[in-house]
Structure formats: C-alpha cells, structure tokens
C-alpha positions as CSV (number, residue, x, y, z in Angstrom):
1,X,134.5,202.4,219.3
2,X,131.8,204.9,217.7
3,X,129.8,201.8,216.5
4,X,129.3,200.6,219.9
5,X,128.6,204.3,221.2
6,X,125.9,205.0,218.6
7,X,124.1,201.7,219.7
8,X,124.2,202.5,223.4
9,X,122.6,206.0,222.5
10,X,120.5,204.5,220.1
11,X,118.9,202.8,222.6
12,X,118.7,204.9,225.6
13,X,115.4,205.5,226.3
14,X,116.0,210.0,225.5
15,X,117.0,209.4,222.1
16,X,114.8,207.1,221.5
17,X,111.7,209.5,221.9
18,X,114.0,212.6,220.8
19,X,114.6,210.5,217.2
20,X,110.9,209.7,216.9
21,X,111.6,206.3,218.0
22,X,108.0,206.5,219.9
23,X,107.0,203.0,219.1
24,X,110.2,201.0,220.8
25,X,109.9,203.5,223.5
26,X,107.7,201.0,225.8
27,X,109.8,197.7,224.6
28,X,113.4,199.5,225.5
29,X,111.1,200.7,228.9
30,X,110.6,196.6,229.6
31,X,114.0,196.0,228.7
32,X,115.5,198.5,230.9
33,X,113.0,197.4,233.8
34,X,114.3,193.9,233.6
35,X,117.7,194.5,233.8
36,X,116.7,196.2,236.9
37,X,114.8,193.4,238.3
38,X,117.8,191.1,237.5
39,X,120.2,193.5,239.3
40,X,117.4,193.4,242.5
41,X,117.9,189.4,242.3
42,X,121.0,189.1,242.3
43,X,121.4,191.7,245.3
44,X,118.5,189.7,247.2
45,X,120.7,186.8,246.9
46,X,123.7,188.1,248.1
47,X,122.0,190.1,251.0
48,X,119.9,186.8,252.0
49,X,123.5,184.9,252.0
50,X,125.2,187.9,253.7
51,X,122.5,188.0,256.3
52,X,122.4,183.5,257.3
53,X,126.1,184.0,257.3
54,X,126.1,186.7,260.0
55,X,123.8,185.0,262.1
56,X,125.9,181.9,262.1
57,X,128.7,184.1,263.7
58,X,126.2,185.6,266.2
59,X,124.9,182.1,267.4
60,X,128.2,180.2,267.0
61,X,129.0,182.3,270.7
62,X,125.7,181.6,272.4
63,X,125.7,178.1,273.7
64,X,125.9,174.9,271.9
65,X,121.8,175.1,270.4
66,X,122.0,178.5,269.2
67,X,125.1,177.5,267.3
68,X,124.0,174.3,265.8
69,X,121.0,175.6,264.4
70,X,121.9,179.1,263.0
71,X,124.7,177.0,261.6
72,X,121.6,174.5,260.0
73,X,119.4,178.1,259.1
74,X,122.6,179.0,257.1
75,X,123.1,176.3,255.1
76,X,119.0,176.1,254.0
77,X,119.1,179.3,253.4
78,X,121.5,179.1,251.0
79,X,119.2,177.2,248.9
80,X,117.2,180.4,248.5
81,X,120.2,182.1,247.9
82,X,120.2,179.5,245.1
83,X,116.2,180.5,244.2
84,X,117.0,183.5,243.5
85,X,120.1,183.6,241.3
86,X,118.4,180.7,239.1
87,X,115.2,183.7,238.8
88,X,118.1,186.4,237.7
89,X,119.2,184.0,234.8
90,X,115.3,183.5,233.5
91,X,115.1,187.4,233.8
92,X,118.4,188.0,231.8
93,X,116.9,185.0,229.2
94,X,113.6,187.4,229.0
95,X,115.8,190.6,228.5
96,X,117.9,189.0,225.6
97,X,114.2,187.7,224.1
98,X,113.4,191.1,224.3
99,X,116.5,192.5,222.7
100,X,115.9,190.2,219.6
101,X,112.6,191.8,219.4
102,X,114.1,195.1,219.3
103,X,116.8,194.3,216.9
104,X,114.6,192.9,214.2
105,X,112.5,195.8,214.4
106,X,115.4,198.2,213.8
107,X,116.4,196.0,210.9
108,X,112.8,196.3,209.9
109,X,113.1,200.0,210.5
110,X,116.5,200.0,208.1
111,X,114.6,198.3,205.2
112,X,111.7,201.2,205.4
113,X,114.8,203.9,204.9
114,X,116.2,202.0,202.2
115,X,113.0,202.2,200.6
116,X,112.1,205.6,201.5
117,X,115.7,206.9,199.7
118,X,115.1,204.4,196.8
119,X,111.5,206.3,196.5
120,X,113.3,209.9,196.5
121,X,115.9,208.4,194.0
122,X,112.8,207.2,191.6
123,X,110.9,210.1,191.7
124,X,114.3,212.4,190.6
125,X,115.0,209.4,188.1
126,X,111.0,209.8,186.5
127,X,111.7,213.7,186.8
128,X,114.8,213.7,184.9
129,X,113.3,211.4,181.6
130,X,110.4,213.7,181.8
131,X,113.0,216.5,180.9
132,X,114.3,214.4,178.0
133,X,113.5,214.7,174.8
134,X,113.3,211.4,172.4
135,X,116.4,212.8,170.2
136,X,118.5,212.6,173.8
137,X,121.4,210.7,173.8
138,X,121.2,209.5,177.3
139,X,117.6,208.5,177.1
140,X,118.4,204.8,176.6
141,X,120.7,204.6,179.9
142,X,118.2,207.0,182.0
143,X,115.8,204.4,181.0
144,X,117.9,201.2,182.1
145,X,118.3,203.2,185.1
146,X,114.6,203.8,185.8
147,X,114.0,200.1,185.5
148,X,116.9,199.1,188.0
149,X,115.4,201.6,190.7
150,X,112.0,200.7,190.1
151,X,113.5,196.2,189.7
152,X,115.4,197.6,193.5
153,X,112.1,199.0,194.7
154,X,109.8,196.1,194.0
155,X,112.3,193.6,195.8
156,X,112.6,196.1,199.0
157,X,108.9,195.9,199.3
158,X,109.0,192.2,198.7
159,X,111.5,192.0,201.7
160,X,109.5,194.6,203.7
161,X,106.2,192.1,203.4
162,X,107.9,188.9,204.2
163,X,109.9,190.7,207.5
164,X,106.7,192.2,208.6
165,X,105.1,188.7,208.5
166,X,108.2,186.9,210.2
167,X,108.4,189.7,212.5
168,X,104.6,189.8,213.6
169,X,105.2,185.7,214.0
170,X,108.4,186.1,216.0
171,X,106.6,189.1,218.7
172,X,103.9,186.2,219.5
173,X,106.4,183.9,220.1
174,X,108.6,185.6,221.8
175,X,105.6,187.1,224.1
176,X,105.4,183.5,225.2
177,X,108.4,182.8,225.4
178,X,109.3,185.8,227.7
179,X,105.6,185.0,230.2
180,X,107.0,181.0,230.3
181,X,110.4,182.1,231.4
182,X,108.7,185.0,234.1
183,X,105.8,183.0,235.3
184,X,107.4,179.2,235.0
185,X,110.2,180.7,237.1
186,X,108.2,182.4,239.4
187,X,106.6,178.8,240.3
188,X,110.1,177.1,240.2
189,X,111.0,180.1,242.9
190,X,107.9,180.1,244.9
191,X,108.0,176.0,245.1
192,X,111.9,176.9,246.7
193,X,110.6,179.2,249.0
194,X,107.6,176.9,250.2
195,X,109.9,174.0,250.8
196,X,112.5,176.0,253.0
197,X,110.2,178.1,254.6
198,X,108.4,175.3,256.1
199,X,111.3,173.1,256.9
200,X,112.8,176.0,258.3
201,X,110.1,176.2,260.7
202,X,110.4,173.2,261.7
203,X,114.2,174.1,262.2
204,X,112.7,177.1,264.1
205,X,110.8,174.7,266.5
206,X,113.9,173.1,267.9
207,X,115.2,175.7,269.4
208,X,114.8,175.3,272.9
209,X,112.4,177.3,275.1
210,X,112.4,176.3,278.8
211,X,113.2,179.0,280.9
212,X,116.7,178.5,283.4
213,X,116.5,178.8,287.0
214,X,118.7,181.5,288.1
215,X,122.3,180.5,289.0
216,X,122.0,177.2,286.9
217,X,122.9,176.0,283.6
218,X,120.9,175.1,280.7
219,X,119.7,171.6,279.7
220,X,121.7,169.7,277.7
221,X,121.4,170.4,273.6
222,X,120.1,167.1,271.8
223,X,118.9,168.2,269.1
224,X,122.4,167.9,266.3
225,X,120.5,165.1,264.9
226,X,117.2,166.4,264.3
227,X,119.1,169.5,262.6
228,X,121.2,167.2,260.2
229,X,118.2,165.5,258.8
230,X,116.1,168.6,258.2
231,X,119.1,170.0,256.6
232,X,119.4,166.9,254.8
233,X,115.4,166.9,253.8
234,X,115.8,170.7,252.3
235,X,119.2,169.2,250.1
236,X,116.8,166.1,248.5
237,X,113.6,168.4,248.5
238,X,115.0,171.2,246.6
239,X,116.9,169.1,244.2
240,X,113.9,167.6,242.8
241,X,112.4,171.2,242.0
242,X,112.4,172.2,238.1
243,X,111.5,174.6,236.1
244,X,108.8,173.3,234.4
245,X,107.3,175.5,231.2
246,X,103.9,173.6,230.7
247,X,100.5,175.1,232.6
248,X,99.1,173.0,235.0
249,X,95.7,171.4,233.4
250,X,94.0,170.3,236.7
251,X,94.5,173.5,238.7
252,X,93.0,175.5,235.1
253,X,90.3,172.7,235.7
254,X,89.5,173.5,239.2
255,X,89.9,177.5,238.9
256,X,87.7,177.2,235.5
257,X,89.8,178.8,234.0
258,X,89.1,177.6,229.6
259,X,92.3,176.9,228.0
260,X,92.9,176.6,223.8
261,X,93.2,172.9,223.3
262,X,96.4,173.6,221.3
263,X,97.7,174.5,225.2
264,X,96.4,172.0,227.2
265,X,94.5,169.3,226.7
266,X,94.0,165.2,227.5
267,X,96.2,164.2,225.1
268,X,98.7,167.7,225.4
269,X,102.1,167.7,225.8
270,X,102.0,170.1,228.3
271,X,99.5,168.5,230.9
272,X,101.4,168.3,234.2
273,X,100.6,164.5,235.9
274,X,99.3,164.5,239.1
275,X,101.6,165.0,242.0
276,X,104.1,166.5,239.8
277,X,106.3,169.4,241.2
278,X,103.2,171.9,240.2
279,X,101.7,170.9,243.1
280,X,102.3,171.5,247.0
281,X,100.6,169.4,250.0
282,X,97.9,168.1,247.5
283,X,97.2,171.7,246.8
284,X,98.4,174.5,244.2
285,X,101.6,176.5,244.2
286,X,101.0,179.3,246.9
287,X,98.6,177.8,249.1
288,X,100.9,177.6,252.3
289,X,97.6,176.8,254.2
290,X,96.9,173.6,252.4
291,X,100.6,173.0,252.3
292,X,101.0,172.9,256.5
293,X,97.6,171.1,257.1
294,X,98.7,168.3,255.3
295,X,102.1,168.4,256.1
296,X,101.8,168.4,259.6
297,X,99.2,166.3,259.4
298,X,101.3,163.5,257.2
299,X,103.8,163.8,260.0
300,X,102.1,163.9,262.8
301,X,102.9,166.7,264.1
302,X,100.9,169.5,266.6
303,X,102.9,173.0,266.6
304,X,100.4,174.5,268.7
305,X,102.0,175.4,272.3
306,X,99.4,174.3,275.6
307,X,98.1,176.6,277.5
308,X,100.0,178.6,279.8
309,X,99.6,181.0,282.6
310,X,100.7,184.9,282.0
311,X,104.4,185.3,281.1
312,X,106.4,188.3,281.6
313,X,108.8,189.9,278.2
314,X,111.3,187.0,278.9
315,X,108.9,184.1,278.7
316,X,109.2,183.8,282.7
317,X,106.1,182.8,284.3
318,X,104.6,185.1,286.2
319,X,102.7,184.7,290.0
320,X,100.7,181.5,289.9
321,X,101.3,180.9,286.3
322,X,103.0,177.2,285.3
323,X,106.2,177.0,282.8
324,X,105.8,177.5,279.3
325,X,106.9,174.1,277.4
326,X,109.2,174.3,274.8
327,X,107.6,173.5,271.0
328,X,109.6,170.6,270.9
329,X,108.3,169.2,273.8
330,X,104.9,169.0,272.0
331,X,105.9,167.2,269.0
332,X,105.4,163.4,269.1
333,X,106.8,161.4,266.4
334,X,104.9,159.6,263.8
335,X,101.8,157.5,265.2
336,X,102.9,158.7,268.9
337,X,100.2,160.5,271.1
338,X,99.5,164.0,271.0
339,X,99.9,164.6,275.1
340,X,102.8,166.9,276.2
341,X,106.0,165.1,276.8
342,X,109.7,165.0,276.5
343,X,110.7,166.1,273.4
344,X,110.9,163.0,270.8
345,X,113.5,163.7,268.1
346,X,112.5,163.9,264.4
347,X,114.7,161.6,263.4
348,X,112.6,159.0,264.0
349,X,110.3,160.4,262.0
350,X,110.1,159.9,257.8
351,X,111.5,163.1,256.8
352,X,110.5,162.2,253.5
353,X,107.2,162.2,254.5
354,X,107.7,166.1,254.2
355,X,108.5,166.1,250.5
356,X,105.6,163.5,249.8
357,X,103.6,166.2,251.3
358,X,104.5,168.9,248.9
359,X,104.5,167.0,245.9
360,X,101.0,164.9,245.9
361,X,98.1,164.4,247.9
362,X,98.5,163.1,251.9
363,X,95.1,161.2,251.2
364,X,93.3,159.3,248.7
365,X,90.1,161.6,249.5
366,X,92.2,165.1,249.3
367,X,90.0,167.9,248.4
368,X,92.8,168.2,245.4
369,X,92.9,164.2,244.6
370,X,93.4,164.3,240.8
C-alpha cells in the first residue's frame, strides 16, 4: 500500500519541484496533459453520441422526413464517436511511452544515488586506512574492503554509462513513436471526420425545403432509400480508414519539404502509394474545398440553390417573390441535366464515386495526380 502511495506522490507535479527533480518536471507535465487529452476525447465521443440520439428522438416526432433523416444522422454520427475513441486510444499509448521514459529516468537516477552512496563509503574507507599503521591487524581486511568498494564503484560507473547511452537512444525512439501516434492519429481522425462531414452534407440536402400551403399536409417523403444508401456508404468509407504511420512522400515533395533519405525515399517502405488513404479528393487531408470540388463534380451534383426572391424568416416568399426550391430538386443524377426538376434520388448515383473521390484524383489530369 505504501509503495503505491509513494509512487503516486513521487509522480506528482508538486513533489517533483520540492524534491529537486526539476529536470523531470516538463516530462511529468506532458504526461499529465496527455491524460487530460484522453479524458476530453472520451467525453467528446460520449457527448456527440448522446446529442445525436437526442436529435433522433426529437426528429422522430416531427414527421416521416425528419424522423428518417435524424435517424440516419445518428447512425453516421456513431462513426465520429468511434473515431474520437480511437484517437483517445492513441493518446493512451502516447502517455504510456512517456511514462516509460520517466521510469527509465528514475532508474538511472537510482543508479546515480547508489554511486553517491558508494563514493561516500569509499571516502570513509580511505580515511579509515589513512589512520592505520603498518602494524595494524585490520589493515589487510581494510584494504580488501577498499578494493571491494572500488570495484563496486567501477561497476556502477559502467552501468551508468551504458544506461545513459541506452536511455538517450530510447528517448529518440519514444519521441518518434509519440509524434507518429499523435499526428498519425490526427490524420486518421481527420479523414473520418471529412468523410462523415461530406456525406452528412449530402444527407442534410435531402431535408425537404418546400413550403407547405396553410391548411394542407406536407408532400409525401420519398427519401428513405437515399438516406439508407448514404448510411451504407458512410460505413463502407470509414471501414477503409486505417492508421498510417508513414509520412506521405508525395505531400512532402509538393510542400518543398526535404525529408531524410532514411525516412522517405523512392525505395523507402515509408512511401505512401498514390491513391492511398493519405490523400482525399485527389488532394491532401485538410483540404476540404478540394474534396468538395472533386466529390461533387465526379457525382454530377450541384448544391447551389436557384436564385429566388426575398423570403421571410420561415422561408415563405414575400410579395412578388418566387417560391424557394428544395435543395434536392437541384441534384440531378449522374450524367443528368443541370436544370431544376423533380428530385432525382441519389440511389441512381454510384455512391462509391464518393469513396473514389476521397481516395484519389478525380481525373488523370488533376492538379494532384501522381
């Protein structure tokens, strides 16, 4: 019990300062903050799931259209919750790496403390010998004890030098592992968020926006198959997102970054093949405008609403204005015309084209084509 308690006290930020372990204070702060990141990511995952469920419960009582769309939104939001949990797991591994560095630092510090103790014993033994005359009966034993202490000191010096070299190497291995987990995890999280964000916008565009005349019912909702296909496409796309620890050589060359030949090269195993999960929409992760441009152009979808007259806060046309068109009325099927017309269901579209636009260039002559 006391052993575990002393360990917790030794690892507290306050004790690190009071006991003089100032060199380990930044490392301890990093370990503490990583724990806060894990907690925040897990909390965000849970809150996102709860909010999506609450929205579904509300939408289920507001008609077939809102009930179906809010249910689909909850289902694709589950991928976001899972993505944050995966990122939290990466952060847990980061924290474990940093704690291992701290443990090795403490072990090395223990060796240094033992050395200081042995040096004190050596000084005391030498003083004892200096007071002994040649005729002293304990002289032989004292010399043997002195030799044993000197031998122990030499062994400690060797162990300290070896451990210092190994720790120096391990710190660099740990730093690489920590940064790979952190930024590779961010790339993995970002790719999932981009997929769900783009498909979620297509889901949002299926919400009917037509104006209901007073005293009349709403038009029948016909989008269930569309939302089902979007949910299935989201599951398919997210299932192909994987953690990639290797840097994107193509991104490095385009950004003008000179990467070490031991890290990225033509024959390096770290090179990312064209069209891999490291690129989205023929561009780079974090370039949603490029993703939207390629995604919508490859699907033949235009999300731009036609010009309408002024409307009030409820979307009703004011005097002299035309009635606004629903967003899905402007979304023709693949290869269809671009003019307004009846809503054409997305199930006529090859939804896997969304996946293709996320995984590689939409055309051979694209700006980001390999």
